[in-house]
Amino acid sequence: QVQLVESGGGLVHAGGSLRLSCTVSGSFFSINAMGWYRQAPGKQRELVGSITISGSTAYGDSVKDRFTISRDNAKNTVFLQMNSLKPEDTAIYYCNSRLTAWSGGPIINYWGQGTQVTVSS
């Protein structure tokens, strides 16, 4: 069974920084991509950042130049460094992993339980 365990959320003042991490554990063949999404109250879940196994990255427009996503393939872990945080970054942040359970198998999406990030003004 695959599990995604997130850590690093919390309360920070505007302009501050936080670092989120997410580790994938369990039985699987390979991880294709990992990423972070967020959902604020009353809003749809949106992409924050994603990174492929080769290191290609993509970011949501609202976080470009402030957030950086990285991964440690050996530890099946993805990180999200968040700098210059704004009150509008307040949301639940969810880790996402797209992986295959066996060689040649389908790509399946897995989600973490979410971690709260609150930015005070």
Tab-separated table of N, CA, C and O in Angstrom:
chain	number	residue	atom	x	y	z
A	1	GLN	N	0.850	-1.193	0.000
A	1	GLN	CA	0.000	0.000	0.000
A	1	GLN	C	0.884	1.241	0.000
A	1	GLN	O	1.847	1.324	0.745
A	2	VAL	N	0.549	2.196	-0.852
A	2	VAL	CA	1.344	3.411	-0.981
A	2	VAL	C	0.830	4.475	-0.019
A	2	VAL	O	-0.379	4.660	0.125
A	3	GLN	N	1.764	5.160	0.624
A	3	GLN	CA	1.404	6.267	1.517
A	3	GLN	C	2.263	7.475	1.206
A	3	GLN	O	3.446	7.341	0.911
A	4	LEU	N	1.660	8.650	1.287
A	4	LEU	CA	2.374	9.911	1.153
A	4	LEU	C	2.258	10.628	2.492
A	4	LEU	O	1.147	10.892	2.961
A	5	VAL	N	3.393	10.929	3.084
A	5	VAL	CA	3.402	11.582	4.392
A	5	VAL	C	4.037	12.956	4.255
A	5	VAL	O	5.192	13.080	3.859
A	6	GLU	N	3.246	13.977	4.580
A	6	GLU	CA	3.694	15.364	4.453
A	6	GLU	C	4.101	15.923	5.797
A	6	GLU	O	3.606	15.500	6.845
A	7	SER	N	4.961	16.919	5.750
A	7	SER	CA	5.340	17.632	6.972
A	7	SER	C	5.805	19.026	6.597
A	7	SER	O	6.119	19.297	5.431
A	8	GLY	N	5.837	19.920	7.591
A	8	GLY	CA	6.412	21.239	7.387
A	8	GLY	C	5.437	22.389	7.352
A	8	GLY	O	5.856	23.543	7.275
A	9	GLY	N	4.150	22.119	7.397
A	9	GLY	CA	3.201	23.221	7.395
A	9	GLY	C	3.211	23.959	8.717
A	9	GLY	O	3.888	23.572	9.670
A	10	GLY	N	2.462	25.067	8.773
A	10	GLY	CA	2.395	25.827	10.013
A	10	GLY	C	1.954	27.249	9.781
A	10	GLY	O	1.415	27.585	8.722
A	11	LEU	N	2.186	28.076	10.801
A	11	LEU	CA	1.810	29.485	10.773
A	11	LEU	C	3.052	30.335	10.618
A	11	LEU	O	4.044	30.127	11.329
A	12	VAL	N	3.001	31.301	9.712
A	12	VAL	CA	4.141	32.173	9.465
A	12	VAL	C	3.622	33.569	9.128
A	12	VAL	O	2.511	33.718	8.604
A	13	HIS	N	4.419	34.581	9.433
A	13	HIS	CA	4.059	35.948	9.079
A	13	HIS	C	4.333	36.203	7.603
A	13	HIS	O	5.206	35.538	6.990
A	14	ALA	N	3.628	37.154	7.042
A	14	ALA	CA	3.866	37.527	5.647
A	14	ALA	C	5.333	37.900	5.449
A	14	ALA	O	5.932	38.570	6.299
A	15	GLY	N	5.883	37.429	4.332
A	15	GLY	CA	7.288	37.652	4.052
A	15	GLY	C	8.193	36.543	4.540
A	15	GLY	O	9.377	36.488	4.180
A	16	GLY	N	7.648	35.656	5.346
A	16	GLY	CA	8.421	34.559	5.899
A	16	GLY	C	8.540	33.381	4.949
A	16	GLY	O	8.096	33.444	3.795
A	17	SER	N	9.148	32.317	5.457
A	17	SER	CA	9.409	31.125	4.644
A	17	SER	C	8.980	29.867	5.374
A	17	SER	O	8.963	29.828	6.615
A	18	LEU	N	8.631	28.861	4.603
A	18	LEU	CA	8.360	27.524	5.108
A	18	LEU	C	8.883	26.514	4.100
A	18	LEU	O	8.973	26.820	2.898
A	19	ARG	N	9.196	25.330	4.589
A	19	ARG	CA	9.629	24.252	3.705
A	19	ARG	C	8.765	23.027	3.976
A	19	ARG	O	8.730	22.528	5.101
A	20	LEU	N	8.087	22.573	2.940
A	20	LEU	CA	7.272	21.371	3.037
A	20	LEU	C	8.055	20.182	2.487
A	20	LEU	O	8.859	20.333	1.570
A	21	SER	N	7.796	19.019	3.058
A	21	SER	CA	8.376	17.794	2.517
A	21	SER	C	7.309	16.710	2.460
A	21	SER	O	6.329	16.738	3.216
A	22	CYS	N	7.507	15.781	1.548
A	22	CYS	CA	6.562	14.676	1.368
A	22	CYS	C	7.351	13.452	0.950
A	22	CYS	O	8.095	13.490	-0.030
A	23	THR	N	7.161	12.367	1.676
A	23	THR	CA	7.845	11.117	1.384
A	23	THR	C	6.852	10.039	1.002
A	23	THR	O	5.832	9.856	1.677
A	24	VAL	N	7.168	9.344	-0.085
A	24	VAL	CA	6.338	8.241	-0.560
A	24	VAL	C	6.894	6.931	-0.021
A	24	VAL	O	8.098	6.668	-0.138
A	25	SER	N	6.035	6.130	0.573
A	25	SER	CA	6.463	4.823	1.086
A	25	SER	C	5.502	3.751	0.608
A	25	SER	O	4.398	4.041	0.149
A	26	GLY	N	5.936	2.507	0.745
A	26	GLY	CA	5.080	1.392	0.342
A	26	GLY	C	5.666	0.649	-0.839
A	26	GLY	O	6.832	0.803	-1.188
A	27	SER	N	4.840	-0.148	-1.465
A	27	SER	CA	5.273	-0.996	-2.565
A	27	SER	C	4.865	-0.393	-3.903
A	27	SER	O	3.677	-0.197	-4.166
A	28	PHE	N	5.848	-0.080	-4.739
A	28	PHE	CA	5.567	0.439	-6.077
A	28	PHE	C	6.790	0.223	-6.950
A	28	PHE	O	7.882	-0.074	-6.432
A	29	PHE	N	6.614	0.383	-8.276
A	29	PHE	CA	7.723	0.163	-9.200
A	29	PHE	C	8.535	1.430	-9.410
A	29	PHE	O	9.763	1.405	-9.281
A	30	SER	N	7.883	2.528	-9.743
A	30	SER	CA	8.604	3.774	-9.984
A	30	SER	C	7.691	4.974	-9.792
A	30	SER	O	6.479	4.864	-9.917
A	31	ILE	N	8.320	6.100	-9.500
A	31	ILE	CA	7.605	7.372	-9.383
A	31	ILE	C	7.889	8.189	-10.635
A	31	ILE	O	9.049	8.446	-10.958
A	32	ASN	N	6.852	8.578	-11.342
A	32	ASN	CA	7.026	9.351	-12.568
A	32	ASN	C	7.176	10.836	-12.271
A	32	ASN	O	8.019	11.520	-12.856
A	33	ALA	N	6.340	11.342	-11.394
A	33	ALA	CA	6.363	12.765	-11.072
A	33	ALA	C	5.800	12.967	-9.682
A	33	ALA	O	5.035	12.137	-9.174
A	34	MET	N	6.200	14.058	-9.078
A	34	MET	CA	5.650	14.441	-7.776
A	34	MET	C	5.325	15.921	-7.817
A	34	MET	O	5.882	16.674	-8.628
A	35	GLY	N	4.440	16.343	-6.934
A	35	GLY	CA	4.073	17.741	-6.958
A	35	GLY	C	3.312	18.164	-5.732
A	35	GLY	O	3.027	17.359	-4.842
A	36	TRP	N	3.011	19.440	-5.706
A	36	TRP	CA	2.229	20.034	-4.625
A	36	TRP	C	1.061	20.801	-5.224
A	36	TRP	O	1.223	21.531	-6.211
A	37	TYR	N	-0.088	20.627	-4.617
A	37	TYR	CA	-1.288	21.369	-4.959
A	37	TYR	C	-1.780	22.030	-3.676
A	37	TYR	O	-1.392	21.627	-2.579
A	38	ARG	N	-2.633	23.014	-3.833
A	38	ARG	CA	-3.201	23.644	-2.648
A	38	ARG	C	-4.673	23.986	-2.892
A	38	ARG	O	-5.106	24.162	-4.016
A	39	GLN	N	-5.381	24.067	-1.774
A	39	GLN	CA	-6.798	24.403	-1.848
A	39	GLN	C	-7.147	25.325	-0.696
A	39	GLN	O	-6.995	24.947	0.477
A	40	ALA	N	-7.586	26.513	-1.049
A	40	ALA	CA	-8.041	27.485	-0.054
A	40	ALA	C	-9.550	27.347	0.115
A	40	ALA	O	-10.238	26.835	-0.785
A	41	PRO	N	-10.104	27.793	1.219
A	41	PRO	CA	-11.545	27.682	1.455
A	41	PRO	C	-12.341	28.338	0.335
A	41	PRO	O	-12.061	29.476	-0.050
A	42	GLY	N	-13.304	27.604	-0.207
A	42	GLY	CA	-14.152	28.137	-1.253
A	42	GLY	C	-13.524	28.186	-2.628
A	42	GLY	O	-14.127	28.710	-3.569
A	43	LYS	N	-12.312	27.652	-2.761
A	43	LYS	CA	-11.631	27.680	-4.058
A	43	LYS	C	-11.309	26.272	-4.521
A	43	LYS	O	-11.281	25.327	-3.735
A	44	GLN	N	-11.023	26.151	-5.817
A	44	GLN	CA	-10.651	24.863	-6.364
A	44	GLN	C	-9.190	24.550	-6.046
A	44	GLN	O	-8.379	25.453	-5.825
A	45	ARG	N	-8.884	23.266	-6.044
A	45	ARG	CA	-7.499	22.856	-5.854
A	45	ARG	C	-6.697	23.305	-7.064
A	45	ARG	O	-7.128	23.158	-8.207
A	46	GLU	N	-5.499	23.854	-6.811
A	46	GLU	CA	-4.677	24.364	-7.892
A	46	GLU	C	-3.248	23.855	-7.776
A	46	GLU	O	-2.759	23.559	-6.678
A	47	LEU	N	-2.585	23.798	-8.918
A	47	LEU	CA	-1.189	23.379	-8.950
A	47	LEU	C	-0.308	24.447	-8.302
A	47	LEU	O	-0.421	25.633	-8.599
A	48	VAL	N	0.590	24.003	-7.440
A	48	VAL	CA	1.626	24.880	-6.900
A	48	VAL	C	2.921	24.637	-7.664
A	48	VAL	O	3.522	25.566	-8.209
A	49	GLY	N	3.351	23.390	-7.711
A	49	GLY	CA	4.549	23.038	-8.446
A	49	GLY	C	4.629	21.550	-8.655
A	49	GLY	O	4.081	20.770	-7.870
A	50	SER	N	5.293	21.141	-9.727
A	50	SER	CA	5.476	19.723	-10.004
A	50	SER	C	6.881	19.500	-10.529
A	50	SER	O	7.522	20.414	-11.055
A	51	ILE	N	7.357	18.255	-10.368
A	51	ILE	CA	8.702	17.914	-10.826
A	51	ILE	C	8.702	16.473	-11.307
A	51	ILE	O	8.153	15.583	-10.638
A	52	THR	N	9.302	16.241	-12.473
A	52	THR	CA	9.365	14.898	-13.021
A	52	THR	C	10.596	14.176	-12.488
A	52	THR	O	11.450	14.772	-11.826
A	53	ILE	N	10.697	12.881	-12.815
A	53	ILE	CA	11.842	12.103	-12.349
A	53	ILE	C	13.142	12.637	-12.929
A	53	ILE	O	14.210	12.505	-12.307
A	54	SER	N	13.069	13.293	-14.089
A	54	SER	CA	14.268	13.853	-14.705
A	54	SER	C	14.589	15.250	-14.208
A	54	SER	O	15.620	15.814	-14.562
A	55	GLY	N	13.690	15.815	-13.404
A	55	GLY	CA	13.959	17.116	-12.814
A	55	GLY	C	13.269	18.292	-13.480
A	55	GLY	O	13.470	19.436	-13.064
A	56	SER	N	12.455	18.046	-14.493
A	56	SER	CA	11.713	19.139	-15.121
A	56	SER	C	10.641	19.650	-14.167
A	56	SER	O	9.934	18.857	-13.541
A	57	THR	N	10.532	20.967	-14.083
A	57	THR	CA	9.603	21.567	-13.127
A	57	THR	C	8.555	22.433	-13.816
A	57	THR	O	8.759	22.930	-14.929
A	58	ALA	N	7.446	22.611	-13.112
A	58	ALA	CA	6.387	23.509	-13.561
A	58	ALA	C	5.782	24.150	-12.316
A	58	ALA	O	5.729	23.507	-11.253
A	59	TYR	N	5.346	25.402	-12.444
A	59	TYR	CA	4.809	26.136	-11.302
A	59	TYR	C	3.507	26.839	-11.654
A	59	TYR	O	3.290	27.231	-12.805
A	60	GLY	N	2.674	27.035	-10.650
A	60	GLY	CA	1.522	27.872	-10.824
A	60	GLY	C	1.974	29.327	-10.960
A	60	GLY	O	2.997	29.720	-10.382
A	61	ASP	N	1.226	30.116	-11.710
A	61	ASP	CA	1.636	31.500	-11.980
A	61	ASP	C	1.799	32.331	-10.713
A	61	ASP	O	2.681	33.181	-10.625
A	62	SER	N	0.969	32.063	-9.718
A	62	SER	CA	0.978	32.902	-8.514
A	62	SER	C	2.182	32.644	-7.614
A	62	SER	O	2.434	33.432	-6.697
A	63	VAL	N	2.927	31.574	-7.852
A	63	VAL	CA	4.048	31.246	-6.963
A	63	VAL	C	5.409	31.284	-7.665
A	63	VAL	O	6.442	31.103	-7.014
A	64	LYS	N	5.390	31.520	-8.960
A	64	LYS	CA	6.663	31.574	-9.693
A	64	LYS	C	7.578	32.611	-9.067
A	64	LYS	O	7.138	33.682	-8.651
A	65	ASP	N	8.833	32.316	-9.017
A	65	ASP	CA	9.879	33.190	-8.479
A	65	ASP	C	9.854	33.298	-6.960
A	65	ASP	O	10.701	33.987	-6.376
A	66	ARG	N	8.884	32.642	-6.299
A	66	ARG	CA	8.867	32.643	-4.839
A	66	ARG	C	9.021	31.229	-4.269
A	66	ARG	O	9.595	31.043	-3.197
A	67	PHE	N	8.482	30.243	-4.966
A	67	PHE	CA	8.519	28.862	-4.495
A	67	PHE	C	9.471	28.045	-5.367
A	67	PHE	O	9.591	28.295	-6.574
A	68	THR	N	10.112	27.060	-4.767
A	68	THR	CA	10.990	26.161	-5.493
A	68	THR	C	10.692	24.722	-5.094
A	68	THR	O	10.680	24.391	-3.897
A	69	ILE	N	10.472	23.884	-6.105
A	69	ILE	CA	10.224	22.467	-5.855
A	69	ILE	C	11.484	21.678	-6.195
A	69	ILE	O	12.196	22.004	-7.148
A	70	SER	N	11.770	20.670	-5.385
A	70	SER	CA	12.926	19.815	-5.632
A	70	SER	C	12.603	18.409	-5.131
A	70	SER	O	11.597	18.212	-4.445
A	71	ARG	N	13.433	17.442	-5.489
A	71	ARG	CA	13.156	16.090	-5.048
A	71	ARG	C	14.448	15.329	-4.805
A	71	ARG	O	15.474	15.620	-5.415
A	72	ASP	N	14.361	14.354	-3.930
A	72	ASP	CA	15.448	13.417	-3.660
A	72	ASP	C	14.943	12.053	-4.110
A	72	ASP	O	14.177	11.399	-3.397
A	73	ASN	N	15.347	11.647	-5.313
A	73	ASN	CA	14.832	10.395	-5.876
A	73	ASN	C	15.206	9.184	-5.021
A	73	ASN	O	14.428	8.233	-4.906
A	74	ALA	N	16.378	9.230	-4.424
A	74	ALA	CA	16.830	8.094	-3.616
A	74	ALA	C	15.961	7.893	-2.379
A	74	ALA	O	15.816	6.780	-1.876
A	75	LYS	N	15.376	8.991	-1.894
A	75	LYS	CA	14.541	8.928	-0.684
A	75	LYS	C	13.059	9.054	-1.000
A	75	LYS	O	12.239	9.150	-0.078
A	76	ASN	N	12.711	9.068	-2.289
A	76	ASN	CA	11.309	9.197	-2.694
A	76	ASN	C	10.626	10.382	-2.002
A	76	ASN	O	9.490	10.275	-1.520
A	77	THR	N	11.340	11.491	-1.973
A	77	THR	CA	10.871	12.660	-1.237
A	77	THR	C	10.867	13.889	-2.142
A	77	THR	O	11.792	14.072	-2.939
A	78	VAL	N	9.832	14.702	-1.994
A	78	VAL	CA	9.739	15.960	-2.704
A	78	VAL	C	9.662	17.079	-1.682
A	78	VAL	O	9.088	16.912	-0.605
A	79	PHE	N	10.271	18.200	-2.024
A	79	PHE	CA	10.312	19.358	-1.141
A	79	PHE	C	9.684	20.564	-1.835
A	79	PHE	O	9.730	20.676	-3.063
A	80	LEU	N	9.137	21.467	-1.036
A	80	LEU	CA	8.636	22.731	-1.564
A	80	LEU	C	9.156	23.839	-0.655
A	80	LEU	O	8.733	23.958	0.499
A	81	GLN	N	10.098	24.618	-1.169
A	81	GLN	CA	10.613	25.761	-0.438
A	81	GLN	C	9.765	26.969	-0.798
A	81	GLN	O	9.692	27.343	-1.965
A	82	MET	N	9.138	27.552	0.214
A	82	MET	CA	8.229	28.677	-0.009
A	82	MET	C	8.810	29.920	0.648
A	82	MET	O	8.969	29.957	1.879
A	83	ASN	N	9.151	30.900	-0.159
A	83	ASN	CA	9.710	32.162	0.328
A	83	ASN	C	8.760	33.309	0.026
A	83	ASN	O	7.857	33.187	-0.803
A	84	SER	N	8.977	34.421	0.697
A	84	SER	CA	8.159	35.626	0.482
A	84	SER	C	6.677	35.295	0.543
A	84	SER	O	5.891	35.709	-0.322
A	85	LEU	N	6.289	34.567	1.570
A	85	LEU	CA	4.904	34.116	1.673
A	85	LEU	C	3.945	35.284	1.855
A	85	LEU	O	4.279	36.299	2.505
A	86	LYS	N	2.758	35.126	1.274
A	86	LYS	CA	1.716	36.148	1.317
A	86	LYS	C	0.465	35.552	1.980
A	86	LYS	O	0.270	34.328	1.943
A	87	PRO	N	-0.383	36.391	2.531
A	87	PRO	CA	-1.622	35.863	3.132
A	87	PRO	C	-2.437	35.023	2.142
A	87	PRO	O	-3.083	34.046	2.556
A	88	GLU	N	-2.381	35.374	0.865
A	88	GLU	CA	-3.147	34.613	-0.125
A	88	GLU	C	-2.556	33.236	-0.406
A	88	GLU	O	-3.157	32.443	-1.144
A	89	ASP	N	-1.418	32.932	0.162
A	89	ASP	CA	-0.859	31.579	0.063
A	89	ASP	C	-1.479	30.637	1.103
A	89	ASP	O	-1.208	29.435	1.092
A	90	THR	N	-2.281	31.180	1.990
A	90	THR	CA	-2.931	30.370	3.015
A	90	THR	C	-3.842	29.330	2.373
A	90	THR	O	-4.712	29.661	1.566
A	91	ALA	N	-3.615	28.077	2.701
A	91	ALA	CA	-4.377	26.970	2.101
A	91	ALA	C	-3.930	25.661	2.735
A	91	ALA	O	-2.953	25.629	3.503
A	92	ILE	N	-4.639	24.603	2.393
A	92	ILE	CA	-4.145	23.257	2.687
A	92	ILE	C	-3.324	22.815	1.486
A	92	ILE	O	-3.796	22.882	0.353
A	93	TYR	N	-2.119	22.375	1.755
A	93	TYR	CA	-1.208	21.956	0.699
A	93	TYR	C	-1.178	20.432	0.650
A	93	TYR	O	-0.950	19.774	1.673
A	94	TYR	N	-1.406	19.900	-0.547
A	94	TYR	CA	-1.467	18.455	-0.741
A	94	TYR	C	-0.306	17.983	-1.606
A	94	TYR	O	-0.037	18.554	-2.670
A	95	CYS	N	0.323	16.930	-1.157
A	95	CYS	CA	1.361	16.285	-1.945
A	95	CYS	C	0.708	15.319	-2.940
A	95	CYS	O	-0.278	14.646	-2.611
A	96	ASN	N	1.260	15.258	-4.130
A	96	ASN	CA	0.751	14.370	-5.168
A	96	ASN	C	1.896	13.551	-5.740
A	96	ASN	O	3.005	14.072	-5.929
A	97	SER	N	1.637	12.294	-6.015
A	97	SER	CA	2.637	11.453	-6.655
A	97	SER	C	1.969	10.614	-7.744
A	97	SER	O	0.924	10.020	-7.518
A	98	ARG	N	2.592	10.631	-8.917
A	98	ARG	CA	2.113	9.793	-10.013
A	98	ARG	C	3.105	8.649	-10.150
A	98	ARG	O	4.274	8.871	-10.483
A	99	LEU	N	2.636	7.424	-9.914
A	99	LEU	CA	3.560	6.307	-9.909
A	99	LEU	C	2.946	5.074	-10.553
A	99	LEU	O	1.739	5.008	-10.792
A	100	THR	N	3.828	4.120	-10.847
A	100	THR	CA	3.383	2.841	-11.387
A	100	THR	C	3.671	1.761	-10.357
A	100	THR	O	4.716	1.748	-9.723
A	101	ALA	N	2.702	0.879	-10.195
A	101	ALA	CA	2.849	-0.179	-9.193
A	101	ALA	C	3.727	-1.322	-9.694
A	101	ALA	O	4.359	-2.018	-8.891
A	102	TRP	N	3.770	-1.532	-11.004
A	102	TRP	CA	4.615	-2.591	-11.580
A	102	TRP	C	5.099	-2.143	-12.950
A	102	TRP	O	4.544	-1.231	-13.563
A	103	SER	N	6.141	-2.790	-13.444
A	103	SER	CA	6.714	-2.426	-14.718
A	103	SER	C	5.669	-2.531	-15.821
A	103	SER	O	5.032	-3.576	-15.981
A	104	GLY	N	5.472	-1.431	-16.564
A	104	GLY	CA	4.483	-1.432	-17.625
A	104	GLY	C	3.064	-1.209	-17.161
A	104	GLY	O	2.129	-1.188	-17.974
A	105	GLY	N	2.889	-1.044	-15.874
A	105	GLY	CA	1.565	-0.846	-15.327
A	105	GLY	C	1.060	0.567	-15.540
A	105	GLY	O	1.816	1.446	-15.980
A	106	PRO	N	-0.205	0.821	-15.223
A	106	PRO	CA	-0.765	2.159	-15.422
A	106	PRO	C	-0.206	3.159	-14.408
A	106	PRO	O	0.228	2.776	-13.311
A	107	ILE	N	-0.218	4.422	-14.800
A	107	ILE	CA	0.192	5.486	-13.884
A	107	ILE	C	-0.996	5.832	-12.998
A	107	ILE	O	-2.095	6.093	-13.480
A	108	ILE	N	-0.774	5.834	-11.720
A	108	ILE	CA	-1.838	6.076	-10.748
A	108	ILE	C	-1.483	7.298	-9.909
A	108	ILE	O	-0.333	7.482	-9.514
A	109	ASN	N	-2.487	8.115	-9.636
A	109	ASN	CA	-2.321	9.300	-8.790
A	109	ASN	C	-2.549	8.960	-7.323
A	109	ASN	O	-3.549	8.319	-6.979
A	110	TYR	N	-1.652	9.403	-6.480
A	110	TYR	CA	-1.820	9.278	-5.041
A	110	TYR	C	-1.714	10.660	-4.411
A	110	TYR	O	-0.972	11.526	-4.902
A	111	TRP	N	-2.448	10.813	-3.302
A	111	TRP	CA	-2.476	12.096	-2.601
A	111	TRP	C	-2.132	11.916	-1.125
A	111	TRP	O	-2.475	10.908	-0.499
A	112	GLY	N	-1.465	12.936	-0.584
A	112	GLY	CA	-1.249	12.977	0.852
A	112	GLY	C	-2.484	13.504	1.560
A	112	GLY	O	-3.474	13.884	0.929
A	113	GLN	N	-2.420	13.532	2.878
A	113	GLN	CA	-3.570	13.943	3.672
A	113	GLN	C	-3.713	15.461	3.745
A	113	GLN	O	-4.768	15.965	4.152
A	114	GLY	N	-2.689	16.178	3.356
A	114	GLY	CA	-2.721	17.639	3.372
A	114	GLY	C	-2.086	18.214	4.624
A	114	GLY	O	-2.146	17.615	5.703
A	115	THR	N	-1.467	19.370	4.455
A	115	THR	CA	-0.871	20.072	5.583
A	115	THR	C	-1.256	21.553	5.485
A	115	THR	O	-1.213	22.142	4.402
A	116	GLN	N	-1.655	22.117	6.610
A	116	GLN	CA	-2.150	23.499	6.618
A	116	GLN	C	-0.993	24.485	6.618
A	116	GLN	O	-0.049	24.363	7.425
A	117	VAL	N	-1.081	25.457	5.735
A	117	VAL	CA	-0.157	26.586	5.721
A	117	VAL	C	-0.989	27.855	5.926
A	117	VAL	O	-1.928	28.110	5.169
A	118	THR	N	-0.644	28.608	6.955
A	118	THR	CA	-1.361	29.844	7.257
A	118	THR	C	-0.372	30.996	7.298
A	118	THR	O	0.624	30.924	8.027
A	119	VAL	N	-0.644	32.033	6.515
A	119	VAL	CA	0.235	33.199	6.453
A	119	VAL	C	-0.544	34.392	7.001
A	119	VAL	O	-1.573	34.781	6.443
A	120	SER	N	-0.052	34.956	8.072
A	120	SER	CA	-0.727	36.089	8.698
A	120	SER	C	-0.178	37.402	8.141
A	120	SER	O	0.994	37.501	7.789
A	121	SER	N	-1.039	38.400	8.083
A	121	SER	CA	-0.619	39.697	7.529
A	121	SER	C	-0.043	40.599	8.605
A	121	SER	O	-0.102	40.305	9.787
